[in-house]
Coordinates of C-alpha atoms in Angstrom, one line a residue:
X22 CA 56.5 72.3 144.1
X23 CA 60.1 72.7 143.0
X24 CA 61.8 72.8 139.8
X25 CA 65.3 72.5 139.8
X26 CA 68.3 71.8 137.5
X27 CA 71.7 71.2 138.8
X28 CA 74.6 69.3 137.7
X29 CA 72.8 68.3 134.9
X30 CA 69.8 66.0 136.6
X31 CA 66.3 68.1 136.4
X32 CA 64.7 67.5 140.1
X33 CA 61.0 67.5 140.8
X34 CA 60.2 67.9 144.6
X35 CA 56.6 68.0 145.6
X36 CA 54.9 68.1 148.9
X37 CA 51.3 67.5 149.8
X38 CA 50.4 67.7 153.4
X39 CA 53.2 65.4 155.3
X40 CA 54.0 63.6 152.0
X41 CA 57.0 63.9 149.9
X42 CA 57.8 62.9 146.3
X43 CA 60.6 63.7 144.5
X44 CA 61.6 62.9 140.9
X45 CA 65.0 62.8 139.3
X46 CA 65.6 62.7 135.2
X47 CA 69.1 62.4 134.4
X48 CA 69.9 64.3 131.1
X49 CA 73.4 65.0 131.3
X50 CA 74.5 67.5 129.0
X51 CA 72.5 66.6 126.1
X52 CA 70.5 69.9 126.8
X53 CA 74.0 72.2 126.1
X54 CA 73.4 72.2 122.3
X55 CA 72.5 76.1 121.7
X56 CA 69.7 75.0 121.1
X57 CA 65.5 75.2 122.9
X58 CA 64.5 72.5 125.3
X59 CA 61.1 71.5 126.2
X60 CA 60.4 71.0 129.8
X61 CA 57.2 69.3 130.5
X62 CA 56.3 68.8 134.6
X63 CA 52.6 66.7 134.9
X64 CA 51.0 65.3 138.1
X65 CA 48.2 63.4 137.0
X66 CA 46.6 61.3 140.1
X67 CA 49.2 59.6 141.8
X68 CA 51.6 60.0 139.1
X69 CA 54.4 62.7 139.0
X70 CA 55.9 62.5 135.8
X71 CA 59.1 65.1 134.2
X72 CA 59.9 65.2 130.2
X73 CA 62.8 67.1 128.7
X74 CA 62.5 66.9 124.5
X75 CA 62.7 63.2 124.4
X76 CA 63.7 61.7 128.2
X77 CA 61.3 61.2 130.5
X78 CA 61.3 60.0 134.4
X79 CA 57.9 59.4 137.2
X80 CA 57.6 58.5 140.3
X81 CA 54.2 57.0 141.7
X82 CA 53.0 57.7 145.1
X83 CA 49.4 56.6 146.4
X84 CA 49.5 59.3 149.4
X85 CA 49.9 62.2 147.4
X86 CA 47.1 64.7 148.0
X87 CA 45.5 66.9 145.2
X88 CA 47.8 70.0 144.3
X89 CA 46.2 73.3 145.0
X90 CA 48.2 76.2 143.9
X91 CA 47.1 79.5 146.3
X92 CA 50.6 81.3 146.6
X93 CA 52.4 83.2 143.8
X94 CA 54.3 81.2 141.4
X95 CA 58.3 81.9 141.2
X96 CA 60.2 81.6 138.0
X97 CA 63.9 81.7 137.9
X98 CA 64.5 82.0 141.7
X99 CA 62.8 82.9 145.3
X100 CA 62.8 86.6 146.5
X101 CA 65.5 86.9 149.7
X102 CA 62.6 87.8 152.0
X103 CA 61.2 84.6 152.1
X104 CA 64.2 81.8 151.2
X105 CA 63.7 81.7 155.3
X106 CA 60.7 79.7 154.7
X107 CA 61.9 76.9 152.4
X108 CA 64.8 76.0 154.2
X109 CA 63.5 72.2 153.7
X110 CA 64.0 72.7 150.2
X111 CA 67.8 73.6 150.0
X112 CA 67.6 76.8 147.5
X113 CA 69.8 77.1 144.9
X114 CA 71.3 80.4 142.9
X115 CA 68.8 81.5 140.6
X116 CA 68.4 80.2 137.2
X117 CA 70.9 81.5 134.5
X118 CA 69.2 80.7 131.3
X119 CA 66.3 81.7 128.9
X120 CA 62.8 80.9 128.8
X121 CA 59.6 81.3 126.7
X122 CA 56.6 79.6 126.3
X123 CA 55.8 79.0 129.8
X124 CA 52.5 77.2 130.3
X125 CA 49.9 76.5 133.5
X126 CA 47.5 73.4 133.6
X127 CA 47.4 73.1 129.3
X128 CA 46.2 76.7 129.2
X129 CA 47.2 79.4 127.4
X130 CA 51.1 80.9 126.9
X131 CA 52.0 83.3 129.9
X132 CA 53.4 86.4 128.8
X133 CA 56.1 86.7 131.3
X134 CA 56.5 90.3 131.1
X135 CA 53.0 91.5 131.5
X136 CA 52.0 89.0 134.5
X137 CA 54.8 89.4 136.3
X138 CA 54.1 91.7 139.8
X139 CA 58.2 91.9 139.9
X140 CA 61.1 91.0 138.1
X141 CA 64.7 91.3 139.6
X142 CA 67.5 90.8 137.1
X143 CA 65.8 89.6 134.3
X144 CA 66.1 90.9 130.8
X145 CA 62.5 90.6 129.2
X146 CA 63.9 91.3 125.6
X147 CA 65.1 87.5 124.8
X148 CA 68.1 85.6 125.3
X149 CA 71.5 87.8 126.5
X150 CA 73.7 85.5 124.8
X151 CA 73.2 82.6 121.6
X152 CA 77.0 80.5 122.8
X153 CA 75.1 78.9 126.1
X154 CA 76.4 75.3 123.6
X155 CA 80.1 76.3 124.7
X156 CA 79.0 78.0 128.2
X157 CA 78.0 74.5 129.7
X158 CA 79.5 72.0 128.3
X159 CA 81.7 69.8 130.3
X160 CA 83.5 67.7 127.7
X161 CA 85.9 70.7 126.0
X162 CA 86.6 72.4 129.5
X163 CA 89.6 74.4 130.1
X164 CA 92.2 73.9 133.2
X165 CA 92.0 76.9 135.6
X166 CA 95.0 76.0 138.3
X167 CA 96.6 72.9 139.4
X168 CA 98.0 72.9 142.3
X169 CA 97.4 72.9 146.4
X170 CA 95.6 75.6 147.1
X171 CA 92.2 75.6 147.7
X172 CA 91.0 79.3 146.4
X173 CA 92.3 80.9 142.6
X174 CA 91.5 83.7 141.1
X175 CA 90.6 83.6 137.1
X176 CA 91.1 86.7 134.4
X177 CA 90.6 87.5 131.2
X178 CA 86.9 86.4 131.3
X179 CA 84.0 88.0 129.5
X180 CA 81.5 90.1 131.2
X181 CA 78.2 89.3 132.6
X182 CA 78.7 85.6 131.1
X183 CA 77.8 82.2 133.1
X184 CA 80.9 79.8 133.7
X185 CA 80.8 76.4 134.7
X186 CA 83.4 75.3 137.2
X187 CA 84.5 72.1 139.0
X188 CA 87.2 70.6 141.2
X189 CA 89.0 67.0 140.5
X190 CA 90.8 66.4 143.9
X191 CA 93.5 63.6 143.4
X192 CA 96.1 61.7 144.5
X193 CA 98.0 58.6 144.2
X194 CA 94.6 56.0 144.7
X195 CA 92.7 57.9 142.0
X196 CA 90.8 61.2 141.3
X197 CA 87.1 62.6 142.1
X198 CA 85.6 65.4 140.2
X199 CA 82.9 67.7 142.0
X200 CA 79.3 68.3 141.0
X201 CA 79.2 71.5 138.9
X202 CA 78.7 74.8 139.8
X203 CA 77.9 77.5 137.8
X204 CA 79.3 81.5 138.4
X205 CA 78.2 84.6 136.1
X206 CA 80.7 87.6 135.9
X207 CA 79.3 91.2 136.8
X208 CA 78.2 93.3 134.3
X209 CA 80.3 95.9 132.4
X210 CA 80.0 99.8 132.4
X211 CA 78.0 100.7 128.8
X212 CA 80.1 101.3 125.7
X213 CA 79.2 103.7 123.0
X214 CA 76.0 105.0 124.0
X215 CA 74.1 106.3 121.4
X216 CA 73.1 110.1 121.8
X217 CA 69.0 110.5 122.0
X218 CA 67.7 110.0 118.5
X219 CA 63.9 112.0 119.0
X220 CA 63.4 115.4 120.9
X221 CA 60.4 117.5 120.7
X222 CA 59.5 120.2 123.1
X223 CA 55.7 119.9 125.0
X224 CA 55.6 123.1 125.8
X225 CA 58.3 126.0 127.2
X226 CA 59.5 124.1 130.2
X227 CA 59.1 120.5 129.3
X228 CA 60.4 118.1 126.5
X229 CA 60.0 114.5 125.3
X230 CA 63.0 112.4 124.6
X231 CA 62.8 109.4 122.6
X232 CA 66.1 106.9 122.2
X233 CA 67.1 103.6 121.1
X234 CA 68.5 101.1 123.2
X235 CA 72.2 101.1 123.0
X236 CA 73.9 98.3 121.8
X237 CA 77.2 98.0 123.1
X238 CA 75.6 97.0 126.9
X239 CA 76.6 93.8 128.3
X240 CA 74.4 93.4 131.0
X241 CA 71.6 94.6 132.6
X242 CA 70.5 98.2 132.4
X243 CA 69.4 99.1 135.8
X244 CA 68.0 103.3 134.1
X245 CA 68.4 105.5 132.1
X246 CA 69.1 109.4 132.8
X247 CA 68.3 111.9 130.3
X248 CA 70.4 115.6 130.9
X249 CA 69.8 119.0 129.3
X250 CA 73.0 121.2 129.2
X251 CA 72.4 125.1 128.1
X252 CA 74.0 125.9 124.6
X253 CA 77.3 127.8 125.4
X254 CA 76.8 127.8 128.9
X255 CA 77.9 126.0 132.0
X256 CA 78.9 122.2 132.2
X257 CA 76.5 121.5 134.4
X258 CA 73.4 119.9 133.8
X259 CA 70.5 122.4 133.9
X260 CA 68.1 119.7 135.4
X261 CA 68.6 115.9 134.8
X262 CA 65.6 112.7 135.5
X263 CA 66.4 109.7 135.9
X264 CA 64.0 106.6 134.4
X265 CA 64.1 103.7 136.3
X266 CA 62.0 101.4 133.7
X267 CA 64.9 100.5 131.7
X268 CA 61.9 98.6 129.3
X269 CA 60.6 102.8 128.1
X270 CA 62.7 104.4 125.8
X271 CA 60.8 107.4 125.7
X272 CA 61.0 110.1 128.9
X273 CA 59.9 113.7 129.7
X274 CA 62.5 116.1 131.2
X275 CA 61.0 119.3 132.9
X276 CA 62.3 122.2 135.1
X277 CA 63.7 123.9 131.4
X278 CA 63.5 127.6 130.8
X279 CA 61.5 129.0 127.5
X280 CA 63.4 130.3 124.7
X281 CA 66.4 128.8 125.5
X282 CA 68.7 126.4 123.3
X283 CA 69.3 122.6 124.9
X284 CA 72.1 120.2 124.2
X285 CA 70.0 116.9 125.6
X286 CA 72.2 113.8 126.4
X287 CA 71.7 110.4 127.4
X288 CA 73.1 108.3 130.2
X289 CA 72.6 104.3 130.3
X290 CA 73.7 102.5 134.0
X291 CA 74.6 99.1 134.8
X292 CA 75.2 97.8 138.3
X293 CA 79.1 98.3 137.1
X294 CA 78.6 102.0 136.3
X295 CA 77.4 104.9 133.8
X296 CA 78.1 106.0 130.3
X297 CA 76.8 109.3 128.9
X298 CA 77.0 109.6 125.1
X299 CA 79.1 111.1 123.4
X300 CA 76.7 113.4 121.3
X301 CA 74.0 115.8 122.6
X302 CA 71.1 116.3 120.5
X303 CA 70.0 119.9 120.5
X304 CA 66.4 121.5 120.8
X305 CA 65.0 125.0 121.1
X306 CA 62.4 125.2 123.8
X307 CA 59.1 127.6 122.3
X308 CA 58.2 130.8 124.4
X309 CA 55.7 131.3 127.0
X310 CA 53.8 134.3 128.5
X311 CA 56.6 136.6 130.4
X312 CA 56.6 136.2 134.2
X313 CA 57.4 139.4 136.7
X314 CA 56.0 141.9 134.8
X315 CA 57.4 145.2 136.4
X316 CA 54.5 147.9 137.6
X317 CA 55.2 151.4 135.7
X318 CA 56.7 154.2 137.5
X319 CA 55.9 157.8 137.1
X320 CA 57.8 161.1 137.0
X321 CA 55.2 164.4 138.3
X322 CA 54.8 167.3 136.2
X323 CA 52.4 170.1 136.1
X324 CA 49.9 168.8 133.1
X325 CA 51.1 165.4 132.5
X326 CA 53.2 161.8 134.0
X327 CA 55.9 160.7 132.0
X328 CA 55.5 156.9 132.8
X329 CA 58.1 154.0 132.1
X330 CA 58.8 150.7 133.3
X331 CA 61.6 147.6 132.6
X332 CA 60.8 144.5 130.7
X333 CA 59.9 141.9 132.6
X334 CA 62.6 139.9 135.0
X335 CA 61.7 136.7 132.8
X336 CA 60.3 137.7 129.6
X337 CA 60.5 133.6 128.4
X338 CA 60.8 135.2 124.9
X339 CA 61.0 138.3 122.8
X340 CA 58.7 141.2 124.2
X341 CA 56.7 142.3 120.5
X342 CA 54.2 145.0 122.7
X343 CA 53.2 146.5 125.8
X344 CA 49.7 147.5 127.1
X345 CA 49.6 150.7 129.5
X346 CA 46.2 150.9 131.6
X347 CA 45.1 154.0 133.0
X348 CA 41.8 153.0 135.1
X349 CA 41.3 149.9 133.4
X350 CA 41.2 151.5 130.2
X351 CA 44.0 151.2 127.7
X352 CA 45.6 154.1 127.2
X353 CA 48.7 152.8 125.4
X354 CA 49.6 149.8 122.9
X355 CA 53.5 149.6 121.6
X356 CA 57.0 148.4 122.2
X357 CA 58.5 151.1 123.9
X358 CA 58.7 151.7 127.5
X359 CA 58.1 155.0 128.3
X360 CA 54.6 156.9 127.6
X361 CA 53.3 160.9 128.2
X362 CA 50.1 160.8 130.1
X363 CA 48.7 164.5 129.7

């Protein structure tokens, strides 16, 4: 079964064993209002039947064969890996539009976003854009190029908007106009990213960052990147991890030092590019137990050692007391670093 709406005719093509049905209702452009349409596909018997809002179109056909579904179920488009396949079918670009409510066999609603094994340019949030009434209507359309060429190139568009285009070849016994075709611009690098609103540490070398989704994208985010700078030192990211789920907007960044004071950033990516915000948002990381203790050294005299050893290569904090063994037992509790064993 395919579902397919072009040039403003919705076209129902089913195919059961060696038989073929197709249905075609004509709605023109009645559904380029702004507003929700209700699609309605039914195969009852020998009956194939299509219903948008109010228009409705079947097609009867004594040889079709009961419809068992036992493949996955495509919405919006087929994958590239298998369009080879369903060459019969003449494939389309994938659907530009919104959808909700989407329905199986009078059951319950389909949650699109939970269901779904994959999704591949689809923004699960709702509708990108509320003007689809002036993106495809025919009637108020714009002249691109007159002339004899038979390629132009068009500025001064929006990005990551659907355009509807077609071509009236004339002359002097008249004038045909083409089917039309629909194009969507690419999307553009983020504007004013917003800097991480939420940062709490889970422990010395790992925090949580929490942000909103910025609201100046137009497109789709591909991921996110989270970066931690070190307060008053270098310009280069101390470690950086990229989230590829652009649906969380919460992340952990690790590989971060105790004790040490963070400027955290965030970075949103379209396909067009990356914008890191302006702002950092800073955090303290907590201390941890040193690391690299030193072993004591000792200088021989007569009746006693005079012992002393260096702080620890990575204290991760401020060193408040040392413990000096002698034979397991401590002989020694303080923050100094030198001790008279007599």
């Amino acid at each position: 079964v395919q579902i397919e709406l072009k040039s403003g005719i919705l076209n129902i093509f089913l195919r059961t064993g060696i038989v073929f049905t197709q249905v075609d209702l004509w709605l023109g452009l009645s559904y380029c209002d702004g507003k929700w349409n209700e699609v309605t596909v039914n195969k009852e018997g020998s009956v194939i039947s299509a219903t948008m809002n109010e228009l409705r179109e079947q097609a009867l056909e004594p040889r079709v064969q009961q419809l068992k579904v036992n493949s996955p179920v495509y919405v919006g488009g087929i994958p590239p890996e298998i369009q080879s396949f369903y060459r019969e079918l003449g494939l389309e670009q994938g659907f530009g539009g919104c959808m909700k409510d989407v329905k199986f066999t009078r059951g319950a609603v389909v949650n699109l976003a939970s269901v779904s094994s994959s999704a591949v340019r689809v923004n699960l949030d709702g509708c990108l854009s509320t003007d689809s009434a002036v993106n495809c209507r025919g009637n108020d359309s714009i002249l691109v190029y007159r002339g004899k060429e038979q390629s132009v190139y068009e500025s001064a568009l929006q990005p990551f908007t659907e355009y509807l285009y077609r071509v009236v070849a004339l002359h002097e016994g008249g004038s045909v106009s083409s089917a039309w075709t629909h194009a969507r611009t690419r999307e553009s690098v983020p504007q004013n990213v917003p800097s991480p609103s939420r940062v709490h540490s889970i422990n010395g070398y790992s925090i949580e960052v929490t942000w909103d989704k910025p609201a100046g994208v137009i497109g789709v985010i591909e991921k996110y990147i989270l970066k931690a700078y070190e307060v008053d030192g270098p310009t280069v990211p101390i470690t950086s991890a990229e989230l590829a789920d652009a649906g969380m907007l919460t992340g952990v960044l690790r590989g971060l030092h105790p004790f040490t004071n963070y400027a955290v950033t965030l970075t949103a990516c379209t396909l067009a590019g990356c914008t890191e915000s302006l702002h950092a948002l800073n955090i303290s990381t907590p201390q941890e137990a040193p690391e690299d203790v030193q072993s004591p050294t000792a200088v021989s005299y007569p009746t006693f050692l005079l012992m002393s050893w260096s702080p620890p290569k990575t204290p991760n904090g401020i060193i408040t007391k040392y413990t000096l063994y002698k034979n397991g037992i401590p002989i020694y509790s303080g923050n100094g670093t030198k001790y008279v064993v007599k």
